[in-house]
């Protein structure tokens, strides 16, 4: 009944291992499908979100609001899946979304650079130079982009429960290893950890509803928390109408029992030209 969040390097065999783990445990397997689910669930263009997900860092810096919006929809899609438990989620930065969840297992799958190069050469029919260039470019761009999205901590090994070096080319071995963790009592869901996921999921869906609704799209920086259906929205807004719209949009989200709207109205003073 665990949630398994897997982050991997290109050429490490991470996706193959993740899919095998899901098959062994008969868990749901979620990877890029989460982006598709986000697009469908919130009426956001799938092509636009996918483009945002792959944009290089320089582009992200020019489109910070779009980055924020992408994170909001990704979080909502992921937590909707995680709320069902019994899921293997493979994706860059995903492990950071389950930090603090006791029945979530965070796995980092890696391999030595030369081993990864050899695997990409074999898989894609590239020579050594092209395969090495592809991996270096991927590592550089992904580390920068995902650090910008999720923070730099996602790449640190101490933020994972298990770090696996796939030097031995034996995906079945590593899949069995990960599956064994899922069956350990240490990672069994508790009422508290299950409720924590539900709270995170509801708060994420409220943020997504606000990001989607034209009335509240300018309020993406508000803090949203949830506790057993009771939602709290705090922060600052520029006028009372926006505060009322935030409350209205939040109340319409399925699962919301009540809304505590505690935004401070902040007016901006523009001194007249002298």
mmCIF file of C-alpha atoms in Angstrom:
data_model
loop_
_atom_site.group_PDB
_atom_site.id
_atom_site.type_symbol
_atom_site.label_atom_id
_atom_site.label_comp_id
_atom_site.label_asym_id
_atom_site.label_seq_id
_atom_site.Cartn_x
_atom_site.Cartn_y
_atom_site.Cartn_z
ATOM 1 C CA UNK A 1 0.000 0.000 0.000
ATOM 2 C CA UNK A 2 2.981 2.307 -0.467
ATOM 3 C CA UNK A 3 3.715 5.201 -2.794
ATOM 4 C CA UNK A 4 6.994 4.696 -4.655
ATOM 5 C CA UNK A 5 8.537 7.841 -6.141
ATOM 6 C CA UNK A 6 11.441 7.174 -8.499
ATOM 7 C CA UNK A 7 13.917 9.682 -9.894
ATOM 8 C CA UNK A 8 16.470 8.500 -12.406
ATOM 9 C CA UNK A 9 19.417 9.497 -14.581
ATOM 10 C CA UNK A 10 19.333 8.998 -18.338
ATOM 11 C CA UNK A 11 20.831 5.610 -19.130
ATOM 12 C CA UNK A 12 20.380 4.248 -15.615
ATOM 13 C CA UNK A 13 17.451 2.026 -16.579
ATOM 14 C CA UNK A 14 15.179 3.820 -14.137
ATOM 15 C CA UNK A 15 12.014 3.753 -16.228
ATOM 16 C CA UNK A 16 12.452 0.045 -16.992
ATOM 17 C CA UNK A 17 12.902 -0.686 -13.298
ATOM 18 C CA UNK A 18 9.930 1.481 -12.303
ATOM 19 C CA UNK A 19 7.625 -0.289 -14.756
ATOM 20 C CA UNK A 20 8.864 -3.678 -13.519
ATOM 21 C CA UNK A 21 8.228 -2.709 -9.893
ATOM 22 C CA UNK A 22 4.668 -1.689 -10.736
ATOM 23 C CA UNK A 23 4.130 -5.016 -12.483
ATOM 24 C CA UNK A 24 5.505 -7.050 -9.560
ATOM 25 C CA UNK A 25 3.373 -5.218 -7.001
ATOM 26 C CA UNK A 26 0.361 -4.782 -9.304
ATOM 27 C CA UNK A 27 0.563 -1.046 -8.634
ATOM 28 C CA UNK A 28 -0.513 1.784 -10.899
ATOM 29 C CA UNK A 29 2.410 3.133 -12.932
ATOM 30 C CA UNK A 30 2.488 6.889 -13.504
ATOM 31 C CA UNK A 31 5.128 8.762 -15.470
ATOM 32 C CA UNK A 32 4.540 11.278 -18.268
ATOM 33 C CA UNK A 33 0.860 10.344 -18.064
ATOM 34 C CA UNK A 34 0.593 12.714 -15.119
ATOM 35 C CA UNK A 35 1.093 15.651 -17.487
ATOM 36 C CA UNK A 36 -1.643 14.323 -19.742
ATOM 37 C CA UNK A 37 -3.952 13.865 -16.755
ATOM 38 C CA UNK A 38 -3.268 17.443 -15.687
ATOM 39 C CA UNK A 39 -4.210 18.727 -19.125
ATOM 40 C CA UNK A 40 -7.433 16.724 -19.231
ATOM 41 C CA UNK A 41 -8.518 17.364 -15.655
ATOM 42 C CA UNK A 42 -8.070 21.122 -15.769
ATOM 43 C CA UNK A 43 -8.828 21.838 -19.433
ATOM 44 C CA UNK A 44 -5.262 22.978 -20.029
ATOM 45 C CA UNK A 45 -3.687 22.417 -23.433
ATOM 46 C CA UNK A 46 -1.642 19.220 -23.200
ATOM 47 C CA UNK A 47 0.741 20.540 -25.843
ATOM 48 C CA UNK A 48 1.285 23.758 -23.901
ATOM 49 C CA UNK A 49 2.037 21.962 -20.626
ATOM 50 C CA UNK A 50 4.346 19.469 -22.333
ATOM 51 C CA UNK A 51 6.191 22.361 -23.980
ATOM 52 C CA UNK A 52 6.548 24.072 -20.614
ATOM 53 C CA UNK A 53 7.878 20.879 -19.044
ATOM 54 C CA UNK A 54 10.681 20.627 -21.588
ATOM 55 C CA UNK A 55 11.604 24.316 -21.814
ATOM 56 C CA UNK A 56 15.213 25.131 -21.075
ATOM 57 C CA UNK A 57 16.112 27.152 -18.005
ATOM 58 C CA UNK A 58 16.566 30.419 -19.890
ATOM 59 C CA UNK A 59 12.974 30.115 -21.029
ATOM 60 C CA UNK A 60 11.764 29.363 -17.527
ATOM 61 C CA UNK A 61 13.380 32.507 -16.218
ATOM 62 C CA UNK A 62 11.471 34.576 -18.771
ATOM 63 C CA UNK A 63 8.194 32.835 -18.017
ATOM 64 C CA UNK A 64 8.179 32.483 -14.244
ATOM 65 C CA UNK A 65 4.393 32.738 -13.989
ATOM 66 C CA UNK A 66 3.983 29.935 -16.518
ATOM 67 C CA UNK A 67 6.475 27.850 -14.528
ATOM 68 C CA UNK A 68 4.412 28.434 -11.394
ATOM 69 C CA UNK A 69 1.216 27.488 -13.212
ATOM 70 C CA UNK A 70 2.817 24.296 -14.560
ATOM 71 C CA UNK A 71 3.881 23.274 -11.044
ATOM 72 C CA UNK A 72 0.369 23.872 -9.758
ATOM 73 C CA UNK A 73 -1.201 21.592 -12.364
ATOM 74 C CA UNK A 74 1.519 18.950 -12.023
ATOM 75 C CA UNK A 75 1.123 18.879 -8.238
ATOM 76 C CA UNK A 76 -2.653 18.500 -8.518
ATOM 77 C CA UNK A 77 -2.353 15.654 -11.021
ATOM 78 C CA UNK A 78 0.297 13.833 -8.987
ATOM 79 C CA UNK A 79 -1.512 14.076 -5.656
ATOM 80 C CA UNK A 80 -4.750 12.916 -7.264
ATOM 81 C CA UNK A 81 -2.924 9.733 -8.294
ATOM 82 C CA UNK A 82 -0.979 9.417 -5.020
ATOM 83 C CA UNK A 83 -4.201 9.682 -3.024
ATOM 84 C CA UNK A 84 -5.193 6.287 -4.411
ATOM 85 C CA UNK A 85 -1.991 4.706 -2.988
ATOM 86 C CA UNK A 86 -0.465 1.627 -4.627
ATOM 87 C CA UNK A 87 1.340 3.735 -7.200
ATOM 88 C CA UNK A 88 4.817 3.832 -8.718
ATOM 89 C CA UNK A 89 5.557 7.350 -9.951
ATOM 90 C CA UNK A 90 8.647 7.890 -12.091
ATOM 91 C CA UNK A 91 9.574 11.456 -12.884
ATOM 92 C CA UNK A 92 12.123 14.177 -12.308
ATOM 93 C CA UNK A 93 11.538 15.957 -9.008
ATOM 94 C CA UNK A 94 8.523 13.817 -8.083
ATOM 95 C CA UNK A 95 10.186 12.546 -4.902
ATOM 96 C CA UNK A 96 10.144 16.075 -3.473
ATOM 97 C CA UNK A 97 6.327 16.023 -3.518
ATOM 98 C CA UNK A 98 6.125 13.146 -1.027
ATOM 99 C CA UNK A 99 8.659 14.431 1.473
ATOM 100 C CA UNK A 100 7.343 13.758 4.970
ATOM 101 C CA UNK A 101 4.835 11.084 3.891
ATOM 102 C CA UNK A 102 5.696 8.014 5.982
ATOM 103 C CA UNK A 103 4.327 5.451 3.500
ATOM 104 C CA UNK A 104 6.160 7.012 0.552
ATOM 105 C CA UNK A 105 9.465 5.493 -0.599
ATOM 106 C CA UNK A 106 11.797 7.866 -2.426
ATOM 107 C CA UNK A 107 14.185 6.084 -4.794
ATOM 108 C CA UNK A 108 17.059 7.581 -6.802
ATOM 109 C CA UNK A 109 18.407 5.384 -9.623
ATOM 110 C CA UNK A 110 21.865 6.187 -10.970
ATOM 111 C CA UNK A 111 24.753 4.615 -12.882
ATOM 112 C CA UNK A 112 28.368 5.546 -13.704
ATOM 113 C CA UNK A 113 28.713 7.916 -16.654
ATOM 114 C CA UNK A 114 30.580 5.431 -18.872
ATOM 115 C CA UNK A 115 27.954 2.755 -18.236
ATOM 116 C CA UNK A 116 25.188 5.156 -19.179
ATOM 117 C CA UNK A 117 27.022 6.109 -22.368
ATOM 118 C CA UNK A 118 27.355 2.463 -23.391
ATOM 119 C CA UNK A 119 23.659 1.856 -22.806
ATOM 120 C CA UNK A 120 22.612 4.863 -24.867
ATOM 121 C CA UNK A 121 24.988 3.800 -27.653
ATOM 122 C CA UNK A 122 23.357 0.379 -27.732
ATOM 123 C CA UNK A 123 19.791 1.617 -27.372
ATOM 124 C CA UNK A 124 19.926 4.445 -29.921
ATOM 125 C CA UNK A 125 22.682 3.298 -32.258
ATOM 126 C CA UNK A 126 24.925 6.294 -31.533
ATOM 127 C CA UNK A 127 28.697 6.436 -31.531
ATOM 128 C CA UNK A 128 30.517 7.123 -28.269
ATOM 129 C CA UNK A 129 30.974 10.855 -28.819
ATOM 130 C CA UNK A 130 27.307 11.499 -29.665
ATOM 131 C CA UNK A 131 26.030 9.360 -26.802
ATOM 132 C CA UNK A 132 28.338 11.086 -24.315
ATOM 133 C CA UNK A 133 27.286 14.511 -25.600
ATOM 134 C CA UNK A 134 23.609 13.608 -25.311
ATOM 135 C CA UNK A 135 23.958 12.494 -21.697
ATOM 136 C CA UNK A 136 26.059 15.517 -20.675
ATOM 137 C CA UNK A 137 23.549 17.876 -22.270
ATOM 138 C CA UNK A 138 20.627 16.048 -20.679
ATOM 139 C CA UNK A 139 22.237 16.053 -17.236
ATOM 140 C CA UNK A 140 23.062 19.755 -17.434
ATOM 141 C CA UNK A 141 19.649 20.862 -18.687
ATOM 142 C CA UNK A 142 17.618 18.571 -16.447
ATOM 143 C CA UNK A 143 19.509 19.443 -13.261
ATOM 144 C CA UNK A 144 19.077 23.157 -13.963
ATOM 145 C CA UNK A 145 15.433 22.921 -15.008
ATOM 146 C CA UNK A 146 14.246 20.618 -12.223
ATOM 147 C CA UNK A 147 16.229 22.541 -9.621
ATOM 148 C CA UNK A 148 14.382 25.652 -10.779
ATOM 149 C CA UNK A 149 11.033 23.850 -10.579
ATOM 150 C CA UNK A 150 11.457 21.890 -7.349
ATOM 151 C CA UNK A 151 14.494 23.424 -5.655
ATOM 152 C CA UNK A 152 18.100 22.147 -5.657
ATOM 153 C CA UNK A 153 17.491 19.587 -2.896
ATOM 154 C CA UNK A 154 15.925 17.051 -5.301
ATOM 155 C CA UNK A 155 19.335 15.880 -6.542
ATOM 156 C CA UNK A 156 20.924 15.325 -3.106
ATOM 157 C CA UNK A 157 21.174 11.614 -2.150
ATOM 158 C CA UNK A 158 20.291 12.341 1.485
ATOM 159 C CA UNK A 159 16.794 13.310 0.343
ATOM 160 C CA UNK A 160 16.076 9.745 -0.802
ATOM 161 C CA UNK A 161 15.341 6.612 1.191
ATOM 162 C CA UNK A 162 17.320 4.465 -1.241
ATOM 163 C CA UNK A 163 19.943 5.287 -3.890
ATOM 164 C CA UNK A 164 20.592 2.458 -6.369
ATOM 165 C CA UNK A 165 23.668 2.185 -8.587
ATOM 166 C CA UNK A 166 22.685 0.082 -11.616
ATOM 167 C CA UNK A 167 26.257 -0.776 -12.559
ATOM 168 C CA UNK A 168 25.137 -4.391 -12.840
ATOM 169 C CA UNK A 169 22.835 -4.489 -15.852
ATOM 170 C CA UNK A 170 20.097 -6.475 -14.135
ATOM 171 C CA UNK A 171 16.785 -4.536 -14.022
ATOM 172 C CA UNK A 172 14.935 -7.521 -12.533
ATOM 173 C CA UNK A 173 17.300 -7.560 -9.552
ATOM 174 C CA UNK A 174 16.720 -3.884 -8.808
ATOM 175 C CA UNK A 175 12.966 -4.184 -9.353
ATOM 176 C CA UNK A 176 12.790 -7.017 -6.813
ATOM 177 C CA UNK A 177 14.834 -4.921 -4.408
ATOM 178 C CA UNK A 178 12.497 -1.917 -4.641
ATOM 179 C CA UNK A 179 9.394 -4.109 -4.436
ATOM 180 C CA UNK A 180 10.687 -5.625 -1.195
ATOM 181 C CA UNK A 181 10.752 -2.174 0.398
ATOM 182 C CA UNK A 182 7.108 -1.624 -0.521
ATOM 183 C CA UNK A 183 6.144 -4.778 1.371
ATOM 184 C CA UNK A 184 8.006 -3.767 4.523
ATOM 185 C CA UNK A 185 5.809 -2.732 7.495
ATOM 186 C CA UNK A 186 7.891 0.452 7.810
ATOM 187 C CA UNK A 187 6.206 1.793 4.689
ATOM 188 C CA UNK A 188 2.656 0.706 5.504
ATOM 189 C CA UNK A 189 0.131 3.573 5.392
ATOM 190 C CA UNK A 190 -1.140 4.939 8.682
ATOM 191 C CA UNK A 191 -4.339 6.946 9.208
ATOM 192 C CA UNK A 192 -2.153 10.021 9.685
ATOM 193 C CA UNK A 193 -0.058 9.549 6.531
ATOM 194 C CA UNK A 194 -3.150 8.755 4.465
ATOM 195 C CA UNK A 195 -4.845 11.914 5.725
ATOM 196 C CA UNK A 196 -1.722 13.924 4.930
ATOM 197 C CA UNK A 197 -1.905 12.834 1.291
ATOM 198 C CA UNK A 198 -5.606 13.703 1.181
ATOM 199 C CA UNK A 199 -4.881 17.132 2.620
ATOM 200 C CA UNK A 200 -2.093 17.779 0.113
ATOM 201 C CA UNK A 201 -4.307 16.591 -2.734
ATOM 202 C CA UNK A 202 -7.221 18.827 -1.791
ATOM 203 C CA UNK A 203 -4.984 21.877 -1.332
ATOM 204 C CA UNK A 204 -3.358 21.196 -4.714
ATOM 205 C CA UNK A 205 -6.748 20.896 -6.419
ATOM 206 C CA UNK A 206 -7.856 24.196 -4.897
ATOM 207 C CA UNK A 207 -4.689 25.880 -6.197
ATOM 208 C CA UNK A 208 -5.296 24.345 -9.622
ATOM 209 C CA UNK A 209 -8.891 25.590 -9.652
ATOM 210 C CA UNK A 210 -7.658 29.085 -8.805
ATOM 211 C CA UNK A 211 -5.013 28.924 -11.543
ATOM 212 C CA UNK A 212 -7.638 27.849 -14.072
ATOM 213 C CA UNK A 213 -10.430 30.303 -13.180
ATOM 214 C CA UNK A 214 -10.069 33.728 -14.891
ATOM 215 C CA UNK A 215 -11.301 35.432 -11.715
ATOM 216 C CA UNK A 216 -8.383 34.164 -9.629
ATOM 217 C CA UNK A 217 -5.512 33.623 -12.065
ATOM 218 C CA UNK A 218 -3.714 36.629 -10.600
ATOM 219 C CA UNK A 219 -3.685 35.031 -7.139
ATOM 220 C CA UNK A 220 -1.205 32.216 -7.734
ATOM 221 C CA UNK A 221 1.041 33.241 -4.832
ATOM 222 C CA UNK A 222 -1.547 32.653 -2.118
ATOM 223 C CA UNK A 223 -0.842 29.888 0.403
ATOM 224 C CA UNK A 224 -3.433 27.099 0.432
ATOM 225 C CA UNK A 225 -3.608 24.387 3.082
ATOM 226 C CA UNK A 226 -6.251 21.780 3.851
ATOM 227 C CA UNK A 227 -7.184 19.647 6.831
ATOM 228 C CA UNK A 228 -9.973 17.079 6.481
ATOM 229 C CA UNK A 229 -11.862 19.202 3.984
ATOM 230 C CA UNK A 230 -11.346 22.513 5.763
ATOM 231 C CA UNK A 231 -9.340 24.816 3.488
ATOM 232 C CA UNK A 232 -7.363 27.871 4.554
ATOM 233 C CA UNK A 233 -6.200 30.485 2.041
ATOM 234 C CA UNK A 234 -3.766 33.122 3.281
ATOM 235 C CA UNK A 235 -1.621 35.834 1.749
ATOM 236 C CA UNK A 236 -2.266 39.227 0.203
ATOM 237 C CA UNK A 237 -4.577 40.382 -2.599
ATOM 238 C CA UNK A 238 -5.019 43.748 -4.263
ATOM 239 C CA UNK A 239 -8.765 44.194 -3.763
ATOM 240 C CA UNK A 240 -11.777 42.770 -1.938
ATOM 241 C CA UNK A 241 -13.358 41.397 -5.119
ATOM 242 C CA UNK A 242 -10.379 39.094 -5.643
ATOM 243 C CA UNK A 243 -10.602 37.849 -2.062
ATOM 244 C CA UNK A 244 -14.275 37.044 -2.565
ATOM 245 C CA UNK A 245 -13.508 35.278 -5.856
ATOM 246 C CA UNK A 246 -10.827 33.151 -4.175
ATOM 247 C CA UNK A 247 -13.316 32.025 -1.541
ATOM 248 C CA UNK A 248 -15.960 31.287 -4.169
ATOM 249 C CA UNK A 249 -13.615 29.249 -6.381
ATOM 250 C CA UNK A 250 -12.261 27.263 -3.425
ATOM 251 C CA UNK A 251 -15.766 26.375 -2.220
ATOM 252 C CA UNK A 252 -16.609 24.878 -5.607
ATOM 253 C CA UNK A 253 -13.814 22.280 -5.448
ATOM 254 C CA UNK A 254 -15.153 18.781 -4.652
ATOM 255 C CA UNK A 255 -14.171 17.690 -1.155
ATOM 256 C CA UNK A 256 -14.068 21.185 0.334
ATOM 257 C CA UNK A 257 -16.147 21.410 3.518
ATOM 258 C CA UNK A 258 -15.338 24.981 4.503
ATOM 259 C CA UNK A 259 -13.060 27.832 3.450
ATOM 260 C CA UNK A 260 -11.193 30.198 5.741
ATOM 261 C CA UNK A 261 -10.136 33.143 3.596
ATOM 262 C CA UNK A 262 -7.588 35.265 5.428
ATOM 263 C CA UNK A 263 -6.035 37.380 2.709
ATOM 264 C CA UNK A 264 -4.858 40.881 3.528
ATOM 265 C CA UNK A 265 -5.824 43.568 1.027
ATOM 266 C CA UNK A 266 -2.702 45.455 -0.013
ATOM 267 C CA UNK A 267 -3.077 48.686 -1.961
ATOM 268 C CA UNK A 268 -0.180 50.034 -3.995
ATOM 269 C CA UNK A 269 0.566 53.716 -3.624
ATOM 270 C CA UNK A 270 1.788 55.539 -6.714
ATOM 271 C CA UNK A 271 2.943 59.062 -5.867
ATOM 272 C CA UNK A 272 1.855 61.700 -8.332
ATOM 273 C CA UNK A 273 4.514 63.059 -10.588
ATOM 274 C CA UNK A 274 5.890 66.395 -9.404
#
